[in-house]
Short mmCIF file of C-alpha atoms in Angstrom, two decimals:
data_model
loop_
_atom_site.label_atom_id
_atom_site.label_comp_id
_atom_site.label_asym_id
_atom_site.label_seq_id
_atom_site.Cartn_x
_atom_site.Cartn_y
_atom_site.Cartn_z
CA MET A 142 134.08 -25.11 -76.51
CA ALA A 143 136.51 -21.76 -77.95
CA ARG A 144 138.83 -22.33 -81.00
CA ASP A 145 142.52 -21.81 -80.48
CA ALA A 146 143.30 -20.83 -84.09
CA GLY A 147 146.46 -21.87 -84.34
CA PHE A 148 148.05 -21.68 -81.28
CA ARG A 149 147.61 -25.41 -79.30
CA THR A 150 148.68 -27.16 -83.13
CA THR A 151 152.35 -25.66 -81.77
CA LEU A 152 152.10 -24.91 -77.98
CA PRO A 153 149.51 -24.98 -75.83
CA VAL A 154 148.75 -21.90 -74.05
CA SER A 155 145.40 -23.00 -72.13
CA GLY A 156 146.02 -21.02 -68.37
CA ARG A 157 149.87 -20.20 -69.20
CA ARG A 158 151.38 -16.34 -68.79
CA VAL A 159 151.69 -15.30 -72.25
CA LEU A 160 152.96 -12.13 -72.92
CA VAL A 161 152.32 -9.82 -75.75
CA VAL A 162 154.01 -6.72 -76.71
CA GLY A 163 151.89 -3.97 -79.01
CA GLY A 164 148.64 -3.38 -78.81
CA GLY A 165 147.57 -2.18 -81.92
CA SER A 166 145.62 -3.40 -84.80
CA THR A 167 149.40 -5.62 -85.46
CA ALA A 168 148.82 -7.64 -82.54
CA LEU A 169 144.72 -8.07 -82.31
CA GLY A 170 144.26 -11.52 -83.92
CA ARG A 171 146.93 -12.93 -81.59
CA ILE A 172 145.50 -11.38 -78.57
CA ALA A 173 142.44 -12.59 -79.61
CA ALA A 174 143.73 -15.78 -80.76
CA LEU A 175 145.62 -16.15 -77.00
CA ARG A 176 142.22 -14.99 -74.81
CA ASP A 177 139.94 -17.83 -77.43
CA ALA A 178 142.81 -20.62 -76.06
CA GLY A 179 142.25 -20.24 -72.79
CA ALA A 180 145.86 -18.31 -71.65
CA GLU A 181 146.07 -14.98 -69.11
CA ILE A 182 147.75 -12.32 -71.19
CA THR A 183 149.93 -9.19 -70.11
CA VAL A 184 149.59 -6.73 -73.32
CA ILE A 185 152.73 -3.99 -72.36
CA ALA A 186 152.29 -1.22 -75.10
CA PRO A 187 152.27 2.40 -74.04
CA GLU A 188 148.81 2.83 -75.93
CA VAL A 189 146.64 -0.51 -77.63
CA VAL A 190 143.13 -0.54 -80.11
CA GLN A 191 139.71 0.17 -78.73
CA SER A 192 139.59 -3.75 -78.86
CA VAL A 193 143.20 -4.28 -76.71
CA GLN A 194 141.48 -1.83 -74.09
CA ASP A 195 138.06 -2.61 -73.94
CA LEU A 196 139.37 -6.94 -73.42
CA ALA A 197 140.92 -4.77 -70.37
CA GLU A 198 138.38 -3.57 -68.93
CA ARG A 199 136.03 -6.59 -68.55
CA GLY A 200 138.87 -8.09 -66.99
CA LEU A 201 140.30 -10.76 -69.60
CA LEU A 202 143.53 -9.60 -69.99
CA ARG A 203 146.07 -7.03 -68.53
CA TRP A 204 146.75 -3.95 -69.80
CA ASP A 205 150.36 -2.28 -68.77
CA SER A 206 150.22 1.32 -70.24
CA ARG A 207 153.88 1.22 -70.47
CA ALA A 208 157.26 0.73 -72.52
CA TYR A 209 158.67 -2.92 -73.25
CA ASP A 210 161.75 -3.39 -70.86
CA THR A 211 163.91 -6.45 -70.91
CA ALA A 212 163.07 -7.98 -67.94
CA ASP A 213 159.57 -7.98 -69.41
CA VAL A 214 159.64 -11.45 -69.99
CA SER A 215 161.48 -13.36 -67.29
CA ASP A 216 158.44 -14.08 -66.11
CA HIS A 217 156.27 -15.44 -68.65
CA ASP A 218 156.31 -18.81 -70.20
CA LEU A 219 155.72 -17.43 -74.18
CA VAL A 220 156.87 -13.72 -75.61
CA VAL A 221 154.68 -13.09 -78.31
CA PRO A 222 156.14 -9.85 -80.28
CA ALA A 223 153.51 -8.12 -81.78
CA THR A 224 154.56 -4.26 -82.93
CA GLY A 225 154.66 -4.12 -85.88
CA ASP A 226 157.99 -2.04 -85.62
CA PRO A 227 161.21 -5.01 -87.06
CA GLY A 228 163.70 -3.31 -84.92
CA LEU A 229 161.46 -3.63 -81.47
CA ASP A 230 160.10 -6.63 -82.42
CA ALA A 231 163.32 -8.72 -83.26
CA ARG A 232 164.53 -7.09 -80.01
CA VAL A 233 161.83 -9.35 -78.28
CA ALA A 234 162.43 -11.67 -79.88
CA GLY A 235 166.41 -11.81 -78.65
CA ASP A 236 164.89 -10.79 -74.80
CA ALA A 237 163.27 -13.94 -74.79
CA ARG A 238 165.56 -16.18 -75.72
CA ALA A 239 168.48 -14.45 -73.78
CA PHE A 240 165.85 -15.57 -70.91
CA GLY A 241 165.72 -19.06 -72.22
CA ARG A 242 161.31 -18.29 -72.91
CA TRP A 243 158.99 -19.31 -75.48
CA CYS A 244 158.84 -16.76 -78.72
CA THR A 245 157.20 -16.46 -81.03
CA ILE A 246 158.81 -15.58 -84.82
CA PRO A 247 158.37 -12.50 -85.50
CA ASP A 248 156.75 -10.95 -88.50
CA ALA A 249 160.25 -10.22 -90.60
CA VAL A 250 158.09 -6.70 -92.56
CA PRO A 251 155.49 -5.18 -90.57
CA GLY A 252 152.10 -5.96 -92.12
CA PRO A 253 148.87 -3.64 -93.13
CA GLY A 254 147.41 -1.91 -90.38
CA SER A 255 150.36 -2.15 -88.16
CA ASP A 256 151.25 0.98 -86.01
CA THR A 257 154.16 1.39 -88.23
CA GLY A 258 152.02 1.92 -90.85
CA SER A 259 153.63 0.11 -93.76
CA ASP A 260 152.64 -0.72 -97.34
CA THR A 261 152.10 -4.48 -98.55
CA ASP A 262 150.57 -5.49 -101.66
CA ALA A 263 147.32 -6.84 -99.42
CA ALA A 264 146.07 -3.01 -99.31
CA ARG A 265 147.67 -1.82 -102.94
CA PRO A 266 144.22 -1.40 -104.94
CA ARG A 267 143.01 -4.42 -106.68
CA ALA A 268 141.81 -4.05 -110.89
CA GLY A 269 137.96 -3.92 -111.47
CA GLY A 270 137.30 -1.70 -108.00
CA GLY A 271 136.44 -2.47 -104.88
CA SER A 272 133.61 -3.76 -102.34
CA VAL A 273 132.33 -4.12 -99.44
CA THR A 274 130.89 -7.01 -97.90
CA LEU A 275 129.01 -6.60 -94.36
CA VAL A 276 129.96 -9.87 -92.31
CA GLY A 277 128.17 -10.85 -88.91
CA GLY A 278 130.70 -13.16 -87.20
CA GLY A 279 128.84 -14.96 -84.83
CA PRO A 280 128.52 -14.74 -81.12
CA GLY A 281 132.60 -14.55 -80.66
CA ASP A 282 133.60 -17.54 -80.74
CA PRO A 283 135.77 -17.81 -84.26
CA GLY A 284 133.91 -21.52 -84.31
CA LEU A 285 130.64 -20.16 -85.59
CA ILE A 286 131.30 -17.57 -87.67
CA THR A 287 129.90 -18.84 -90.94
CA VAL A 288 132.18 -20.81 -94.13
CA ALA A 289 131.25 -17.70 -96.31
CA GLY A 290 131.75 -15.58 -93.30
CA LEU A 291 135.12 -16.73 -93.01
CA GLU A 292 135.74 -16.81 -96.19
CA ALA A 293 135.18 -13.35 -97.11
CA VAL A 294 137.55 -12.36 -93.65
CA ARG A 295 140.36 -14.69 -95.50
CA THR A 296 139.95 -12.68 -99.05
CA ALA A 297 139.62 -8.83 -98.25
CA ASP A 298 142.09 -6.07 -98.20
CA VAL A 299 141.01 -4.82 -95.02
CA VAL A 300 138.86 -6.10 -92.72
CA VAL A 301 136.59 -2.93 -90.24
CA THR A 302 136.34 -4.30 -86.90
CA ASP A 303 133.78 -4.33 -83.86
CA ARG A 304 135.45 -5.74 -80.20
CA LEU A 305 132.93 -8.46 -80.17
CA ALA A 306 133.09 -9.67 -83.89
CA PRO A 307 135.09 -13.56 -83.85
CA LEU A 308 139.40 -11.29 -83.72
CA GLY A 309 140.22 -14.47 -83.53
CA VAL A 310 139.85 -15.45 -87.30
CA LEU A 311 142.20 -12.04 -88.43
CA HIS A 312 145.49 -14.13 -86.43
CA GLY A 313 147.87 -15.31 -89.16
CA LEU A 314 145.86 -12.81 -92.11
CA ASP A 315 147.88 -10.60 -93.89
CA VAL A 316 144.87 -7.96 -94.53
CA GLU A 317 144.47 -4.20 -92.92
CA VAL A 318 142.75 -4.32 -90.14
CA ILE A 319 141.07 -1.65 -88.56
CA ASP A 320 139.55 -1.29 -85.57
CA VAL A 321 136.37 0.56 -85.17
CA GLY A 322 135.94 -1.06 -81.68
CA LYS A 323 133.05 0.78 -79.27
CA ILE A 324 132.92 0.93 -75.87
CA PRO A 325 130.04 1.21 -74.04
CA ARG A 326 130.15 4.96 -72.01
CA GLY A 327 134.15 5.04 -73.22
CA ARG A 328 136.25 5.41 -76.24
CA SER A 329 133.70 4.70 -79.32
CA THR A 330 134.30 5.74 -82.89
CA PRO A 331 131.36 8.09 -84.80
CA GLN A 332 129.03 5.21 -87.08
CA GLU A 333 129.20 8.56 -89.62
CA ALA A 334 133.15 7.80 -89.64
CA ILE A 335 132.96 3.98 -89.70
CA ASN A 336 130.83 4.71 -93.14
CA ARG A 337 133.61 7.01 -94.25
CA ILE A 338 136.22 4.33 -93.63
CA LEU A 339 134.61 1.60 -95.35
CA VAL A 340 133.70 3.85 -98.79
CA GLU A 341 137.50 5.35 -99.10
CA HIS A 342 138.70 1.88 -98.86
CA ALA A 343 136.08 0.61 -101.19
CA ARG A 344 137.25 4.04 -103.54
CA ALA A 345 140.17 3.19 -103.69
CA GLY A 346 140.01 -0.23 -105.26
CA ARG A 347 139.56 -2.89 -102.48
CA ARG A 348 137.50 -5.47 -100.68
CA VAL A 349 136.66 -4.18 -97.89
CA VAL A 350 134.98 -6.46 -94.78
CA ARG A 351 132.89 -5.33 -92.08
CA LEU A 352 133.51 -7.91 -89.07
CA LYS A 353 130.39 -7.60 -86.76
CA GLY A 354 129.53 -10.09 -83.82
CA GLY A 355 126.12 -11.44 -84.19
CA ASP A 356 124.35 -10.39 -87.24
CA SER A 357 125.19 -7.38 -88.66
CA PHE A 358 121.84 -6.61 -89.40
CA VAL A 359 120.61 -7.08 -85.39
CA PHE A 360 120.73 -4.26 -83.56
CA GLY A 361 124.25 -3.82 -85.55
CA ARG A 362 123.84 -0.72 -87.81
CA GLY A 363 124.43 -2.95 -91.18
CA GLY A 364 121.14 -0.84 -92.52
CA GLU A 365 122.97 2.40 -92.01
CA GLU A 366 126.36 1.05 -93.69
CA MET A 367 124.58 -0.53 -96.67
CA GLU A 368 123.14 2.80 -97.07
CA ALA A 369 126.11 4.69 -97.03
CA CYS A 370 127.89 2.15 -99.14
CA THR A 371 125.14 2.60 -102.02
CA ALA A 372 124.95 6.47 -102.16
CA ALA A 373 128.81 5.65 -102.82
CA GLY A 374 127.97 3.42 -105.82
CA ILE A 375 129.71 0.95 -103.63
CA PRO A 376 129.07 -2.34 -104.24
CA VAL A 377 127.77 -4.22 -100.76
CA VAL A 378 127.43 -8.10 -100.33
CA VAL A 379 125.35 -8.94 -96.90
CA VAL A 380 127.20 -12.21 -95.25
CA PRO A 381 124.80 -12.68 -92.49
CA GLY A 382 125.83 -14.11 -88.70
CA VAL A 383 124.66 -15.81 -85.69
CA THR A 384 122.71 -13.37 -83.73
CA SER A 385 123.74 -13.62 -80.52
CA ALA A 386 119.78 -13.15 -78.92
CA ILE A 387 119.69 -16.91 -80.22
CA ALA A 388 123.36 -18.55 -79.66
CA GLY A 389 123.65 -16.11 -76.13
CA PRO A 390 120.41 -18.59 -74.78
CA ALA A 391 121.27 -21.46 -76.57
CA LEU A 392 125.11 -21.41 -75.49
CA ALA A 393 123.72 -22.04 -71.67
CA GLY A 394 121.39 -24.85 -73.11
CA ILE A 395 118.29 -22.44 -73.19
CA PRO A 396 115.38 -22.80 -76.67
CA VAL A 397 114.55 -19.57 -77.10
CA THR A 398 111.28 -21.79 -78.97
CA HIS A 399 110.05 -25.56 -76.72
CA ARG A 400 106.54 -26.90 -77.32
CA GLY A 401 105.17 -26.37 -74.50
CA LEU A 402 106.54 -23.88 -73.30
CA THR A 403 105.96 -20.30 -75.25
CA GLN A 404 104.89 -19.97 -79.14
CA GLY A 405 107.12 -17.12 -79.93
CA PHE A 406 110.00 -14.75 -78.52
CA THR A 407 110.25 -10.73 -78.76
CA VAL A 408 113.99 -9.19 -79.45
CA VAL A 409 114.68 -6.03 -78.32
CA SER A 410 117.45 -3.25 -77.64
CA GLY A 411 117.47 -2.53 -73.99
CA HIS A 412 120.17 0.23 -74.85
CA VAL A 413 117.65 3.37 -72.81
CA PRO A 414 115.25 2.29 -70.39
CA PRO A 415 111.61 2.32 -69.90
CA GLY A 416 110.45 6.14 -69.69
CA ASP A 417 113.77 7.55 -71.35
CA PRO A 418 111.69 10.07 -74.16
CA ARG A 419 114.01 8.05 -76.58
CA SER A 420 112.90 4.63 -76.41
CA THR A 421 110.11 3.69 -78.90
CA VAL A 422 109.12 0.02 -76.85
CA ASP A 423 105.83 -0.84 -75.45
CA TRP A 424 106.97 -1.71 -72.37
CA GLY A 425 103.46 -2.73 -71.28
CA ALA A 426 102.52 -4.64 -74.02
CA LEU A 427 105.79 -6.36 -74.26
CA ALA A 428 105.24 -7.54 -70.59
CA ARG A 429 102.00 -9.00 -71.76
CA THR A 430 102.69 -10.63 -75.44
CA GLY A 431 102.66 -14.28 -73.72
CA THR A 432 106.22 -14.78 -75.42
CA ASP A 433 109.86 -15.03 -74.32
CA ILE A 434 111.84 -11.74 -74.26
CA VAL A 435 115.36 -11.84 -75.18
CA LEU A 436 117.24 -8.35 -73.62
CA LEU A 437 120.32 -7.33 -76.13
CA MET A 438 122.20 -4.71 -74.68
CA ALA A 439 120.44 -4.22 -70.92
CA VAL A 440 122.41 -4.82 -68.36
CA ALA A 441 123.03 -1.28 -67.09
CA THR A 442 119.16 -0.67 -67.71
CA LEU A 443 117.66 -4.21 -66.64
CA PRO A 444 116.69 -3.06 -63.25
CA ALA A 445 114.11 -0.56 -64.70
CA ILE A 446 112.95 -2.75 -67.26
CA THR A 447 112.24 -5.97 -64.62
CA GLN A 448 110.48 -3.29 -62.72
CA THR A 449 108.26 -2.31 -65.45
CA PHE A 450 107.40 -5.79 -66.45
CA VAL A 451 105.91 -6.30 -62.92
CA ALA A 452 104.55 -3.42 -62.57
CA GLU A 453 102.38 -4.34 -66.35
CA GLY A 454 101.55 -7.16 -64.25
CA LEU A 455 104.04 -9.72 -65.32
CA ASP A 456 104.19 -12.42 -63.16
CA PRO A 457 107.37 -11.88 -60.73
CA ALA A 458 107.89 -15.15 -60.33
CA THR A 459 108.67 -15.56 -64.23
CA PRO A 460 112.37 -16.97 -64.39
CA ALA A 461 114.85 -15.07 -66.36
CA VAL A 462 118.32 -15.98 -66.92
CA THR A 463 121.75 -13.83 -68.01
CA ILE A 464 124.34 -14.82 -70.70
CA ALA A 465 127.97 -12.78 -70.69
CA ASP A 466 129.86 -13.34 -72.53
CA ALA A 467 128.57 -16.05 -74.59
CA ALA A 468 130.81 -18.83 -76.36
CA LEU A 469 133.91 -16.91 -74.71
CA PRO A 470 135.89 -19.02 -72.31
CA THR A 471 134.72 -16.83 -69.85
CA GLN A 472 130.52 -17.80 -70.09
CA ARG A 473 128.76 -17.18 -67.06
CA VAL A 474 125.52 -17.78 -66.28
CA VAL A 475 123.59 -16.32 -63.87
CA ARG A 476 119.98 -17.24 -63.29
CA GLY A 477 116.56 -16.59 -61.66
CA ASP A 478 113.27 -14.85 -62.27
CA VAL A 479 112.05 -11.66 -62.70
CA ALA A 480 111.83 -9.78 -59.70
CA THR A 481 115.65 -11.44 -58.46
CA ILE A 482 117.50 -11.26 -61.46
CA ALA A 483 119.17 -7.41 -62.15
CA SER A 484 120.02 -7.35 -58.88
CA ARG A 485 121.63 -11.41 -59.07
CA VAL A 486 123.94 -10.40 -61.97
CA ALA A 487 125.00 -6.51 -60.21
CA GLU A 488 126.31 -9.58 -56.97
CA ALA A 489 127.84 -11.46 -59.87
CA GLY A 490 129.65 -8.40 -61.48
CA ILE A 491 128.78 -9.60 -64.74
CA GLY A 492 129.15 -6.37 -67.61
CA ALA A 493 128.30 -6.00 -70.98
CA PRO A 494 127.97 -7.75 -72.94
CA ALA A 495 125.55 -10.41 -72.14
CA VAL A 496 121.65 -11.30 -72.97
CA THR A 497 119.14 -11.57 -70.86
CA ILE A 498 116.03 -13.30 -71.43
CA VAL A 499 112.83 -13.35 -69.55
CA GLY A 500 110.00 -15.96 -69.77
CA ARG A 501 109.18 -19.78 -69.40
CA VAL A 502 112.27 -20.81 -71.33
CA ALA A 503 114.73 -19.55 -69.13
CA GLY A 504 113.78 -22.12 -66.52
CA PHE A 505 113.96 -25.10 -68.63
CA ALA A 506 115.82 -28.03 -68.26
CA PRO A 507 115.81 -30.81 -70.42
CA SER A 508 114.07 -34.35 -68.24
CA VAL A 509 116.49 -36.45 -67.45
#
């Protein structure tokens, strides 16, 4: 079950219409916490950071790309001023009161990473030099980040985050947030730019946390970021996370190994399909391993991958299952076999992020 990262203790928001005014880094943690709590979110802002745009494109919130209007508060149960502009936030709060709507208390002073770019103690250099901590945040539910990972985030000066990280943990923190999310086939921050951000902030004496979903070293480019920081003389600490390759199936009640069904599993990226010159996977050999196959980043390429598996000798009746939005309130599970899973995923309108597992455990059901 998803946690609400602080909202449940003051006002139940599940199923409630919530207006968030602002879509920059200031708003990111609040939006994520509200999403985790099951709120029906509308964001009003002319521009938003990548992670908010991604949530909108995935249908997890509504984004109106325009300036705020006083009448906007009238159709919502809760209003959250989060523009980072004290004057505008105060105006939004005043409008909410005038319409008799619940409203969170806007920050008196914009925090680091806000749309106004103001400086606070959290963003100032510290004695002793800076550092970078690579934190794997788990599959997305704030409750599934490790204790060490959460402590690193809470004591950071700067958090450089991805769209699939457990963004709800950012709510209520006095920390500069830099969103460098990569939207599939959309807005994206180049890896070289991310490396430069990590190094520059650490060199300025700040404690930097690179927060990602899953585990940083499982298709997370954590190794590249470690190399860049090490080459620049920046101390690096790694906090492992729960990889979605295991967590996704587990959250759907599927063990990636089970006695009597399989003796192993293989995790591969489906970012590029079989036959693509960029692919280094021996898909034929993979089809004949006799182990479970866990596919990450394979929604778009699933038809080509499953067709290749069958062509290479994998029984078309081999069970298969796809888990989308694992650990979030929007989690969905689509079941089939290797011959039908791609079409069923398409029919269900499943998009990234999703994990597909092919093998006998995909048909696992606990004995009654």
